[in-house]
Short mmCIF file of C-alpha atoms in Angstrom, two decimals:
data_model
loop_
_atom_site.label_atom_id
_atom_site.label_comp_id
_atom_site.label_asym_id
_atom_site.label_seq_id
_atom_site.Cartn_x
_atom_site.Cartn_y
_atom_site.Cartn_z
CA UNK A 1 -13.07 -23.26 56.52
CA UNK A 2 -10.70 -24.42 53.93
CA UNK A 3 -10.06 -23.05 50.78
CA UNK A 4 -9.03 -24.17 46.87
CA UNK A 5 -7.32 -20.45 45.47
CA UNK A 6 -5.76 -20.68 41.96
CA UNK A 7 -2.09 -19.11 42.86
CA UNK A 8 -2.48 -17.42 39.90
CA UNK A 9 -5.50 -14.86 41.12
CA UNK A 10 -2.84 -12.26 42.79
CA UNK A 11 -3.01 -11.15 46.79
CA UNK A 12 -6.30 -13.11 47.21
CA UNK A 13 -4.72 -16.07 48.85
CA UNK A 14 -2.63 -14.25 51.44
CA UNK A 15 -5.27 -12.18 52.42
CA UNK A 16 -7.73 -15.18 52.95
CA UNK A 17 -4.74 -17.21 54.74
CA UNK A 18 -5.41 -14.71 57.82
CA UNK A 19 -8.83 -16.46 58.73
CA UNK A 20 -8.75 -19.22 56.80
CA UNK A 21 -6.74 -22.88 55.56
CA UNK A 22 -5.88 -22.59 51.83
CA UNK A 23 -4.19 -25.04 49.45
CA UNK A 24 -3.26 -23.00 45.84
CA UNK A 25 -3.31 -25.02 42.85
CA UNK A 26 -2.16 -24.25 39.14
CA UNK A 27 -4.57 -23.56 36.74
CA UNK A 28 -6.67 -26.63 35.24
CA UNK A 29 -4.54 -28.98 37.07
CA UNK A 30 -6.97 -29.23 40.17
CA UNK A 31 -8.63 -32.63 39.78
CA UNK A 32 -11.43 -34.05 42.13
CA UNK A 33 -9.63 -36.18 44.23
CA UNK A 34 -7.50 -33.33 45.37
CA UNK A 35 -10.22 -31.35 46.35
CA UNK A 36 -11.65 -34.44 48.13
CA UNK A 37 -8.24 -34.55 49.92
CA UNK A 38 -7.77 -31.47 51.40
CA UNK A 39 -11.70 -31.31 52.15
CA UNK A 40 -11.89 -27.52 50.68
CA UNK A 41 -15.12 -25.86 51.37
CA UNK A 42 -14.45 -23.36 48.62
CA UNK A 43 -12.86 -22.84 45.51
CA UNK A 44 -11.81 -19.88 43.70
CA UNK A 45 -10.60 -20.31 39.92
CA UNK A 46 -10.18 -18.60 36.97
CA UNK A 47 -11.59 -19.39 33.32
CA UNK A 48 -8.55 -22.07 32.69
CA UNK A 49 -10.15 -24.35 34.82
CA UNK A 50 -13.38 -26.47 33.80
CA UNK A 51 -15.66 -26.27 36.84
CA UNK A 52 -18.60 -29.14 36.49
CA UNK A 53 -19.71 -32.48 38.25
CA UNK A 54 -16.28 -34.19 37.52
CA UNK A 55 -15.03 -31.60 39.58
CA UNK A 56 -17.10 -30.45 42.25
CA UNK A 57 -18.81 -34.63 43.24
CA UNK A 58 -18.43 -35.78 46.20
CA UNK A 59 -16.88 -32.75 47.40
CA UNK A 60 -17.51 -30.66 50.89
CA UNK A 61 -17.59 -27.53 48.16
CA UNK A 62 -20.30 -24.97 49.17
CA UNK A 63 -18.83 -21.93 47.51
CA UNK A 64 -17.27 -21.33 43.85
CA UNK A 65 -16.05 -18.00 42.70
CA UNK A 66 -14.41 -17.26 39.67
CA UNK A 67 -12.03 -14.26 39.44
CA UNK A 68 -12.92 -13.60 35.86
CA UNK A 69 -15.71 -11.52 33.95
CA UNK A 70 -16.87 -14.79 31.40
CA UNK A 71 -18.28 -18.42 33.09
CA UNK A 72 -17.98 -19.88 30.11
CA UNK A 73 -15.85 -22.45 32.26
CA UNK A 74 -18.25 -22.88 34.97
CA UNK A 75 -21.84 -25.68 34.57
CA UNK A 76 -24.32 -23.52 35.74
CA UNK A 77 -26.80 -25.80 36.10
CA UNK A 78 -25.05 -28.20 38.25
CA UNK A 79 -24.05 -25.41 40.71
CA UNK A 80 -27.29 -24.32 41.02
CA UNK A 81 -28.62 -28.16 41.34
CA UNK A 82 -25.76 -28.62 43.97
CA UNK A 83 -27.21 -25.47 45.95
CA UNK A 84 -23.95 -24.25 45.63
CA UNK A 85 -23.35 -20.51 46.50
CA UNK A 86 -21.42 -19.06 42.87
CA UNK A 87 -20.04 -15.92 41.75
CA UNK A 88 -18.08 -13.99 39.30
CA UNK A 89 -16.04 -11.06 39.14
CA UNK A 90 -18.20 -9.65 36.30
CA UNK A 91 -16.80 -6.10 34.66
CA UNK A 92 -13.56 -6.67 36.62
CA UNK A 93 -11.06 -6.79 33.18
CA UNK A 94 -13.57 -4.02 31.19
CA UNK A 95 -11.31 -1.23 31.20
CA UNK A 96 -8.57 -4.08 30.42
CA UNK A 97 -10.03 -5.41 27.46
CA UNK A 98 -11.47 -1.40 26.33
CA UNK A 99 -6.99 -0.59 26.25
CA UNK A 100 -6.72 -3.28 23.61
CA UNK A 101 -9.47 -2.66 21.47
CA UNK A 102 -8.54 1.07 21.30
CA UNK A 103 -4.97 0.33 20.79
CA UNK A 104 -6.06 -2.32 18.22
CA UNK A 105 -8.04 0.89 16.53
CA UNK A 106 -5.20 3.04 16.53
CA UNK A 107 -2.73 0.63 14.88
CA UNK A 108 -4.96 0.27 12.12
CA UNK A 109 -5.49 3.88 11.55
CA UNK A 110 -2.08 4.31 11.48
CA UNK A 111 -1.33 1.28 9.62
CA UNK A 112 -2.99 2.37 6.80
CA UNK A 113 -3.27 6.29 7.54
CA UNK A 114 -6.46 6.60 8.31
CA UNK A 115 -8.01 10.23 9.46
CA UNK A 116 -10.14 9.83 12.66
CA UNK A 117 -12.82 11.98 10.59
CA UNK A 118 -13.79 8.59 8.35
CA UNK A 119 -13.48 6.02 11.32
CA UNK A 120 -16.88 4.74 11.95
CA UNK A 121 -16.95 1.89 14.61
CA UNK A 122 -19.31 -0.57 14.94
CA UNK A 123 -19.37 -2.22 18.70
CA UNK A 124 -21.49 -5.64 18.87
CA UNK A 125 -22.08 -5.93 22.51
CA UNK A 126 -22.68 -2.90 25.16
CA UNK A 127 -22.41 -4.53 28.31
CA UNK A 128 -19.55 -3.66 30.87
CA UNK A 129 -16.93 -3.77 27.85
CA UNK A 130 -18.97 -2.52 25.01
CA UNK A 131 -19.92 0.34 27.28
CA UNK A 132 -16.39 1.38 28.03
CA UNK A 133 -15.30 1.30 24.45
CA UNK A 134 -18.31 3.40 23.10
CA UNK A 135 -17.51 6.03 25.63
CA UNK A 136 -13.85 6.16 25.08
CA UNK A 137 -14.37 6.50 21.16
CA UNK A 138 -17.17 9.35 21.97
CA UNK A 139 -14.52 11.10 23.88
CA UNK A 140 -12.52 10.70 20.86
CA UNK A 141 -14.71 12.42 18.37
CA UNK A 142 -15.31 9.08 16.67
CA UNK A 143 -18.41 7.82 14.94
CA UNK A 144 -19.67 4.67 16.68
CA UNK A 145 -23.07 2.22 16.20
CA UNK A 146 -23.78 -0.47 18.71
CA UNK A 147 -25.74 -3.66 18.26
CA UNK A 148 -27.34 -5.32 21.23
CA UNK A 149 -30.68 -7.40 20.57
CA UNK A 150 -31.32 -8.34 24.27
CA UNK A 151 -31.03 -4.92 25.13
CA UNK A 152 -32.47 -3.03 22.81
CA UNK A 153 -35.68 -5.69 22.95
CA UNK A 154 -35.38 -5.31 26.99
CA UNK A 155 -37.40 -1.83 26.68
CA UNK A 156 -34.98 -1.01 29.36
CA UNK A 157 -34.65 2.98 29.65
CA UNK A 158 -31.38 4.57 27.57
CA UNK A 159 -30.56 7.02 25.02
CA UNK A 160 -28.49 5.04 23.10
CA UNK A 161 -29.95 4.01 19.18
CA UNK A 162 -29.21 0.98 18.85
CA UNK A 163 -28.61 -1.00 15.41
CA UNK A 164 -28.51 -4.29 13.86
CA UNK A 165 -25.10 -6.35 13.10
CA UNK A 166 -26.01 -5.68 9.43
CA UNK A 167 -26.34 -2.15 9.56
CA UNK A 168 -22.90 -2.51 11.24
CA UNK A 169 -21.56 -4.09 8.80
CA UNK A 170 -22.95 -1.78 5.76
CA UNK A 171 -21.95 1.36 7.47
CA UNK A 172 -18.75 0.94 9.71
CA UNK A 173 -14.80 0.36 8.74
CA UNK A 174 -14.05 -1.42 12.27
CA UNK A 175 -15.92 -3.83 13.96
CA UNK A 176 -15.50 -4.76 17.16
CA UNK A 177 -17.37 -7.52 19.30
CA UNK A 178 -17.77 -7.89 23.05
CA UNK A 179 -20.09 -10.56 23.65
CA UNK A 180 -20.82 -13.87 25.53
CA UNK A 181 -20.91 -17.12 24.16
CA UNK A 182 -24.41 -17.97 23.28
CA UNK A 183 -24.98 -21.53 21.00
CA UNK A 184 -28.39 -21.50 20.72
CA UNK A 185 -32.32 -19.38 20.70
CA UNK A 186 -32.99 -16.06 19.52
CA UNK A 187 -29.87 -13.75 20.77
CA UNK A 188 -27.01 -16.94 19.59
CA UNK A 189 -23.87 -15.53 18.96
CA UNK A 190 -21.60 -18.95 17.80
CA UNK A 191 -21.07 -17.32 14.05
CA UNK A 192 -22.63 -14.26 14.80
CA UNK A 193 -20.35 -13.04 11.75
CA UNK A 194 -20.18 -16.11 9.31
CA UNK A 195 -19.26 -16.38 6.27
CA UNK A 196 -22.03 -14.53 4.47
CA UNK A 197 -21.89 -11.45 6.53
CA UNK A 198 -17.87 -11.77 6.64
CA UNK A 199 -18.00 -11.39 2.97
CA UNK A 200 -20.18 -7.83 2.66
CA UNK A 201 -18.00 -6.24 5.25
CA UNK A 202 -15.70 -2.76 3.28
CA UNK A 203 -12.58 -3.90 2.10
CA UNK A 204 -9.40 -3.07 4.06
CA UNK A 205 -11.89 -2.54 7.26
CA UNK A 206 -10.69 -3.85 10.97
CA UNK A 207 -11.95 -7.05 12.70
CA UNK A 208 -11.36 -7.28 16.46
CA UNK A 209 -12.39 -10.39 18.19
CA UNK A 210 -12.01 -10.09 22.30
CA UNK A 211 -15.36 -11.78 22.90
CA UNK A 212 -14.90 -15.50 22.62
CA UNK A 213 -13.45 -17.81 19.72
CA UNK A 214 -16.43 -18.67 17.29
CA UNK A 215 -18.01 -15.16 17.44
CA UNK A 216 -16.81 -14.62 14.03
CA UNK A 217 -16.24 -17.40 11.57
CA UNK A 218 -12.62 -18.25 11.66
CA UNK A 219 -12.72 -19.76 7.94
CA UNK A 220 -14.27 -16.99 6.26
CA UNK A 221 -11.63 -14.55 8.00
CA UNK A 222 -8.82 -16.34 6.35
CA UNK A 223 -10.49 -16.40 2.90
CA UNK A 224 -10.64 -12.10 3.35
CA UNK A 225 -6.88 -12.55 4.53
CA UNK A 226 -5.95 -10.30 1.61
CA UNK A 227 -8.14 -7.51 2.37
CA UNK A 228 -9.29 -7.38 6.04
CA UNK A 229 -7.54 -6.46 8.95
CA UNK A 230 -7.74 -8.68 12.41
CA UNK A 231 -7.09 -8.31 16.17
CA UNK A 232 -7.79 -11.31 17.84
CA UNK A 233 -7.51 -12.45 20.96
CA UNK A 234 -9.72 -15.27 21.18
CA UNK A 235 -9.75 -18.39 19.22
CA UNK A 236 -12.64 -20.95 18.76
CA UNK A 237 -10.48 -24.07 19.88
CA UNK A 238 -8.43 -22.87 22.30
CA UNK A 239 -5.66 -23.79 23.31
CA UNK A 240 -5.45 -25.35 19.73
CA UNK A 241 -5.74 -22.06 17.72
CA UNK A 242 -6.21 -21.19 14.39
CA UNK A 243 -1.84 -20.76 13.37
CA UNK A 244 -2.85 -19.57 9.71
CA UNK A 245 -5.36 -16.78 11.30
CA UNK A 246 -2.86 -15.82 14.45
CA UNK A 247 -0.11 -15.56 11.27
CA UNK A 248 -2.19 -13.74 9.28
CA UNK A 249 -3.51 -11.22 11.76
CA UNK A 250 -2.66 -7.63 12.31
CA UNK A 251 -2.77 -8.36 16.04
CA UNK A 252 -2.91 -12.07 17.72
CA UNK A 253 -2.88 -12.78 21.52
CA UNK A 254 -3.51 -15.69 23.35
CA UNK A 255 -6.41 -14.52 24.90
CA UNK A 256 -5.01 -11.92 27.27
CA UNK A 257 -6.76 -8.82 26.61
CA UNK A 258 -8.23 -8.79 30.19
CA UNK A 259 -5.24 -10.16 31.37
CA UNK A 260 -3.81 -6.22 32.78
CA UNK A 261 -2.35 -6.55 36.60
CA UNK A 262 -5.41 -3.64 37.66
CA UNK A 263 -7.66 -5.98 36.38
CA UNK A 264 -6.81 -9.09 37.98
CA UNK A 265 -6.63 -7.33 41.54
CA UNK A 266 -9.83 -6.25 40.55
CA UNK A 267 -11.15 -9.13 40.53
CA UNK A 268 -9.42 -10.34 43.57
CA UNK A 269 -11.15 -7.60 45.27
CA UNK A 270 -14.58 -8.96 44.05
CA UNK A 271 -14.02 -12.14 45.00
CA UNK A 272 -13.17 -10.71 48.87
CA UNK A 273 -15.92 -8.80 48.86
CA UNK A 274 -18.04 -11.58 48.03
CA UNK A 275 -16.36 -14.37 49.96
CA UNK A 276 -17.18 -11.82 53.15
CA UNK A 277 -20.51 -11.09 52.63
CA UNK A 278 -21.19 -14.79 52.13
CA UNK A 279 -19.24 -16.29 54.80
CA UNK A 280 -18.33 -13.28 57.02
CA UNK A 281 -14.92 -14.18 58.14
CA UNK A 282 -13.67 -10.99 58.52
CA UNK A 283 -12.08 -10.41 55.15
CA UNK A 284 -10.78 -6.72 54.53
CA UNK A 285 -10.76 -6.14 50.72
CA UNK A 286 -9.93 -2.74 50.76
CA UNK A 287 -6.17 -3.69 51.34
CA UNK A 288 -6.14 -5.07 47.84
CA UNK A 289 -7.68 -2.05 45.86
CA UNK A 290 -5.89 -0.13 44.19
CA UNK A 291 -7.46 2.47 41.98
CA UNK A 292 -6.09 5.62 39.63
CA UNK A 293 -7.22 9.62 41.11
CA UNK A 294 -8.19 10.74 37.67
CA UNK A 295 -11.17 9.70 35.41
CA UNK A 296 -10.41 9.66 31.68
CA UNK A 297 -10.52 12.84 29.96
CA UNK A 298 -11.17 13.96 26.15
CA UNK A 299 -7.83 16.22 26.32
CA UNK A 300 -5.76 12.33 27.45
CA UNK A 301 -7.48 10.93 24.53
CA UNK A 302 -6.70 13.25 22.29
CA UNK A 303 -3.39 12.46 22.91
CA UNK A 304 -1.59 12.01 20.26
CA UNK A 305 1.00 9.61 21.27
CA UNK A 306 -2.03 7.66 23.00
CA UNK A 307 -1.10 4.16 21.02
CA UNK A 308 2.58 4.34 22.20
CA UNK A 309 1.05 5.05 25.88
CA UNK A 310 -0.61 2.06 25.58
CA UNK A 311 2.00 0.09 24.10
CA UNK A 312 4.61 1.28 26.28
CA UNK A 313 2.07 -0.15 29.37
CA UNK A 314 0.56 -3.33 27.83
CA UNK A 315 3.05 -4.50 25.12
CA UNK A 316 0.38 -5.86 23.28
CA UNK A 317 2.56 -5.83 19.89
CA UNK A 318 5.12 -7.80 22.18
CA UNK A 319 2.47 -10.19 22.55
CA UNK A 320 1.35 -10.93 19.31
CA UNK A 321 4.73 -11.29 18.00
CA UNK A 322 5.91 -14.07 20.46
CA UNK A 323 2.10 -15.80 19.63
CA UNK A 324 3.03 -15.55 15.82
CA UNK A 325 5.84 -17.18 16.84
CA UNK A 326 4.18 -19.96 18.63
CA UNK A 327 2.44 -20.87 15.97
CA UNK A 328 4.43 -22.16 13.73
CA UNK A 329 5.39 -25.46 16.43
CA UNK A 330 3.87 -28.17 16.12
CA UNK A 331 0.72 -28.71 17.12
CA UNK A 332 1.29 -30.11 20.66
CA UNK A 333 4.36 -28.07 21.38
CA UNK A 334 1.77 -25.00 19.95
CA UNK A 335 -0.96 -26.19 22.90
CA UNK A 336 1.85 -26.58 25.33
CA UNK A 337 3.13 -22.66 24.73
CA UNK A 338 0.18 -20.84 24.40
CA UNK A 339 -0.79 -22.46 27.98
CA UNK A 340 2.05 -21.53 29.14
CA UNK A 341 1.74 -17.75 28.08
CA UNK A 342 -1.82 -17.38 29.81
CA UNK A 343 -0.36 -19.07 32.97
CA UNK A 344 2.81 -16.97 33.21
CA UNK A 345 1.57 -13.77 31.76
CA UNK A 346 3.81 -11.23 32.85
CA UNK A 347 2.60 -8.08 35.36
CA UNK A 348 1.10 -5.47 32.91
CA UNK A 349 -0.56 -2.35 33.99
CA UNK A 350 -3.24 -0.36 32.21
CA UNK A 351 -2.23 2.62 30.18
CA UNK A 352 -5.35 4.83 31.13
CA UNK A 353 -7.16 5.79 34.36
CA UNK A 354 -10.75 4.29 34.65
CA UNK A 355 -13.50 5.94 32.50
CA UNK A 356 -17.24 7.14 33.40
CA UNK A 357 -19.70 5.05 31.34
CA UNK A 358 -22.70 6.56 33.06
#
C-alpha cells in the first residue's frame, strides 16, 4: 500500500510509515503525474490542496482523506463516481475555531468597554463549531440566539429556539457565523449577510467571519468600516484577499482559526482511525491523542484574565498584525505571503480544555 501524506498533517506520516510506503508532498503542489509516479493508493490532504479529476485520473487512488473539518476542496461527485472510499476529519478544529471567536468577543468588549450584561450574541450555524461557542457563552452568563434553517426545519429533537438571521440581526451586538459554503437552493449561504442585511445591523456591533470567505458580503463590510467591528479569518478570494478589509479589521488572519496544534493532531487521529478501519493495517491511533483531564468550567470562564489566556496560547493579535502587514505588498508578493503563513503556521496550542456540548 502506498501512500500520498501532506507533511504538513503532523505525526500521521510516521505513524503510517510502520506498515506502509509514503511519499509527503507540500501543500497544493501535488500534481497528477506525481501521484501517477509513485503509484499511491491513498492520499491524505488538507483544504490547500484542490482534490478533483485533474488530480485523482488515471490514478491507482482508492482512498482520500482530508485532515480538515470543511471539503470545500474536495469534488464530491467525482469521488463518489470514482467509487472512491473519502473522508474528513469533521469537528476536529471546533474547539480551535470556538478560542478565536471568544477571544474575538472579548477584544471587542474590551475595546469599547462593553459590560457582559448587554452582550447579546447571535451564532449563524450550530453544528460542531456553533455548538461549542453557544455553550461556552452560556457558561459565561451571556445572551445568545442561533440561526440554523436545516436544522430547525429537520424536526430533529432539541431544546434549543432557534431564530432567523434577521432576528439576529435586529436583536444582537455580535454576530458570529459558522457555516459551510452553500451557492445555491433553499439553505445558500454565498451572501448570507449582503449588503441589505449588512446595513440594518446596530452600529458599533462585532462581525466575525470563521466560516468561509463570501458568507458575508465583503463590499458592504467596508462601506460600515466606520462603524462596525470585524474578525475575519476567511476571505472570499483567497489567497488574493480583500487588503482594504484585512486593514480595516479589528482582527484579520489568514484563515487559521482552526489552525491550533490540538486540533491538527486531532485530525491526524481521525484520519488513523479511519485509514484502519478501512484498510486494517494495523494502525494504532491512540499514540497520537493527546487530550486535556479537565472539561471547561463556568468558574475558568469567568476568568477574568480569560482573553490574555488565550492570547498568551494562540497569539491571535500576533497574527493579525503580521497579515495587516502583508497586505499592503503587492498583489503577487501578497498571494505569495499569505501562502506562506498557512503553510508554515507556527505550533499553537489551545488556551482551554475541551467543553461538553451535550
Amino acid at each position: 500500500m502506498i501512500f500520498a501524506i501532506d507533511k504538513n498533517i503532523p505525526a500521521l506520516a510516521a505513524l503510517v510509515r510502520e506498515v506502509a510506503t509514503v511519499h509527503e508532498f507540500t501543500g497544493n503542489q501535488l500534481i497528477n503525474e506525481d501521484l501517477v509516479a509513485i503509484k499511491a493508493n491513498v492520499l491524505i490532504s488538507r483544504s490547500t490542496l484542490k482534490i478533483n479529476e485533474n488530480l485523482l485520473k488515471n490514478t491507482n487512488i482508492q482512498l482520500v482523506g482530508t485532515a480538515t473539518s470543511g471539503i470545500d476542496h474536495v469534488d464530491i461527485d467525482y469521488i463518489n463516481k470514482s467509487n472512491i472510499i473519502f473522508f474528513s476529519a469533521k469537528g476536529s478544529n471546533a474547539s480551535s475555531v470556538m478560542e478565536y471567536a471568544i477571544f474575538a468577543i472579548l477584544m471587542w468588549k474590551r475595546l469599547n468597554r462593553i459590560d457582559a450584561s448587554n452582550l447579546k450574541v447571535g451564532i449563524i450555524g450550530h453544528g460542531e463549531i456553533g455548538m461549542r461557542v453557544a455553550r461556552c457563552l452560556r457558561l459565561m452568563k451571556v445572551k445568545t440566539y442561533v440561526c440554523d434553517p436545516p436544522k430547525e426545519n429537520s424536526n430533529c429533537n432539541t431544546d434549543v429556539k432557534y431564530c432567523s438571521a434577521d432576528e439576529i440581526i435586529e436583536k444582537c451586538n455580535v454576530i458570529t457565523a459558522h457555516v459551510p459554503m452553500v451557492k445555491t437552493g433553499e439553505y445558500r449561504t454565498l451572501d448570507l449577510l449582503d449588503s441589505n442585511r449588512i446595513a440594518k445591523i446596530k452600529t458599533g456591533s462585532l462581525l466575525i467571519n470563521t466560516a468561509r470567505g463570501g458568507v458575508f458580503n465583503e463590499n458592504a463590510m467596508i462601506e460600515r468600516q466606520k462603524d462596525l467591528f470585524y474578525a475575519i479569518d476567511v476571505w472570499q478570494n483567497e489567497p488574493d484577499f480583500n487588503a482594504q478589509l484585512a486593514d480595516i479589521a479589528m482582527l484579520a488572519t489568514p484563515h487559521i482559526a482552526g489552525y491550533s496544534y490540538n486540533g491538527k493532531i486531532q485530525g491526524s487521529v481521525m484520519m488513523a482511525v479511519q485509514i484502519e478501519q478501512a484498510l486494517h493495517l494495523g494502525l494504532n491511533a491512540n499514540v497520537l491523542d493527546f487530550r486535556h483531564d479537565k472539561m471547561l468550567s463556568r468558574r475558568m470562564l469567568e476568568n477574568a484574565n480569560l482573553e490574555k489566556r488565550i492570547g498568551y496560547f494562540r497569539k491571535l493579535d500576533l497574527d493579525s498584525a503580521i497579515m495587516k502587514a502583508i497586505a499592503a505588498f503587492p498583489v503577487s508578493k501578497k498571494i505569495d505571503y499569505f501562502r506562506r503563513f498557512r503553510n508554515h503556521y507556527p505550533e499553537r496550542y489551545e488556551a482551554l480544555p475541551p467543553i461538553k456540548i451535550t
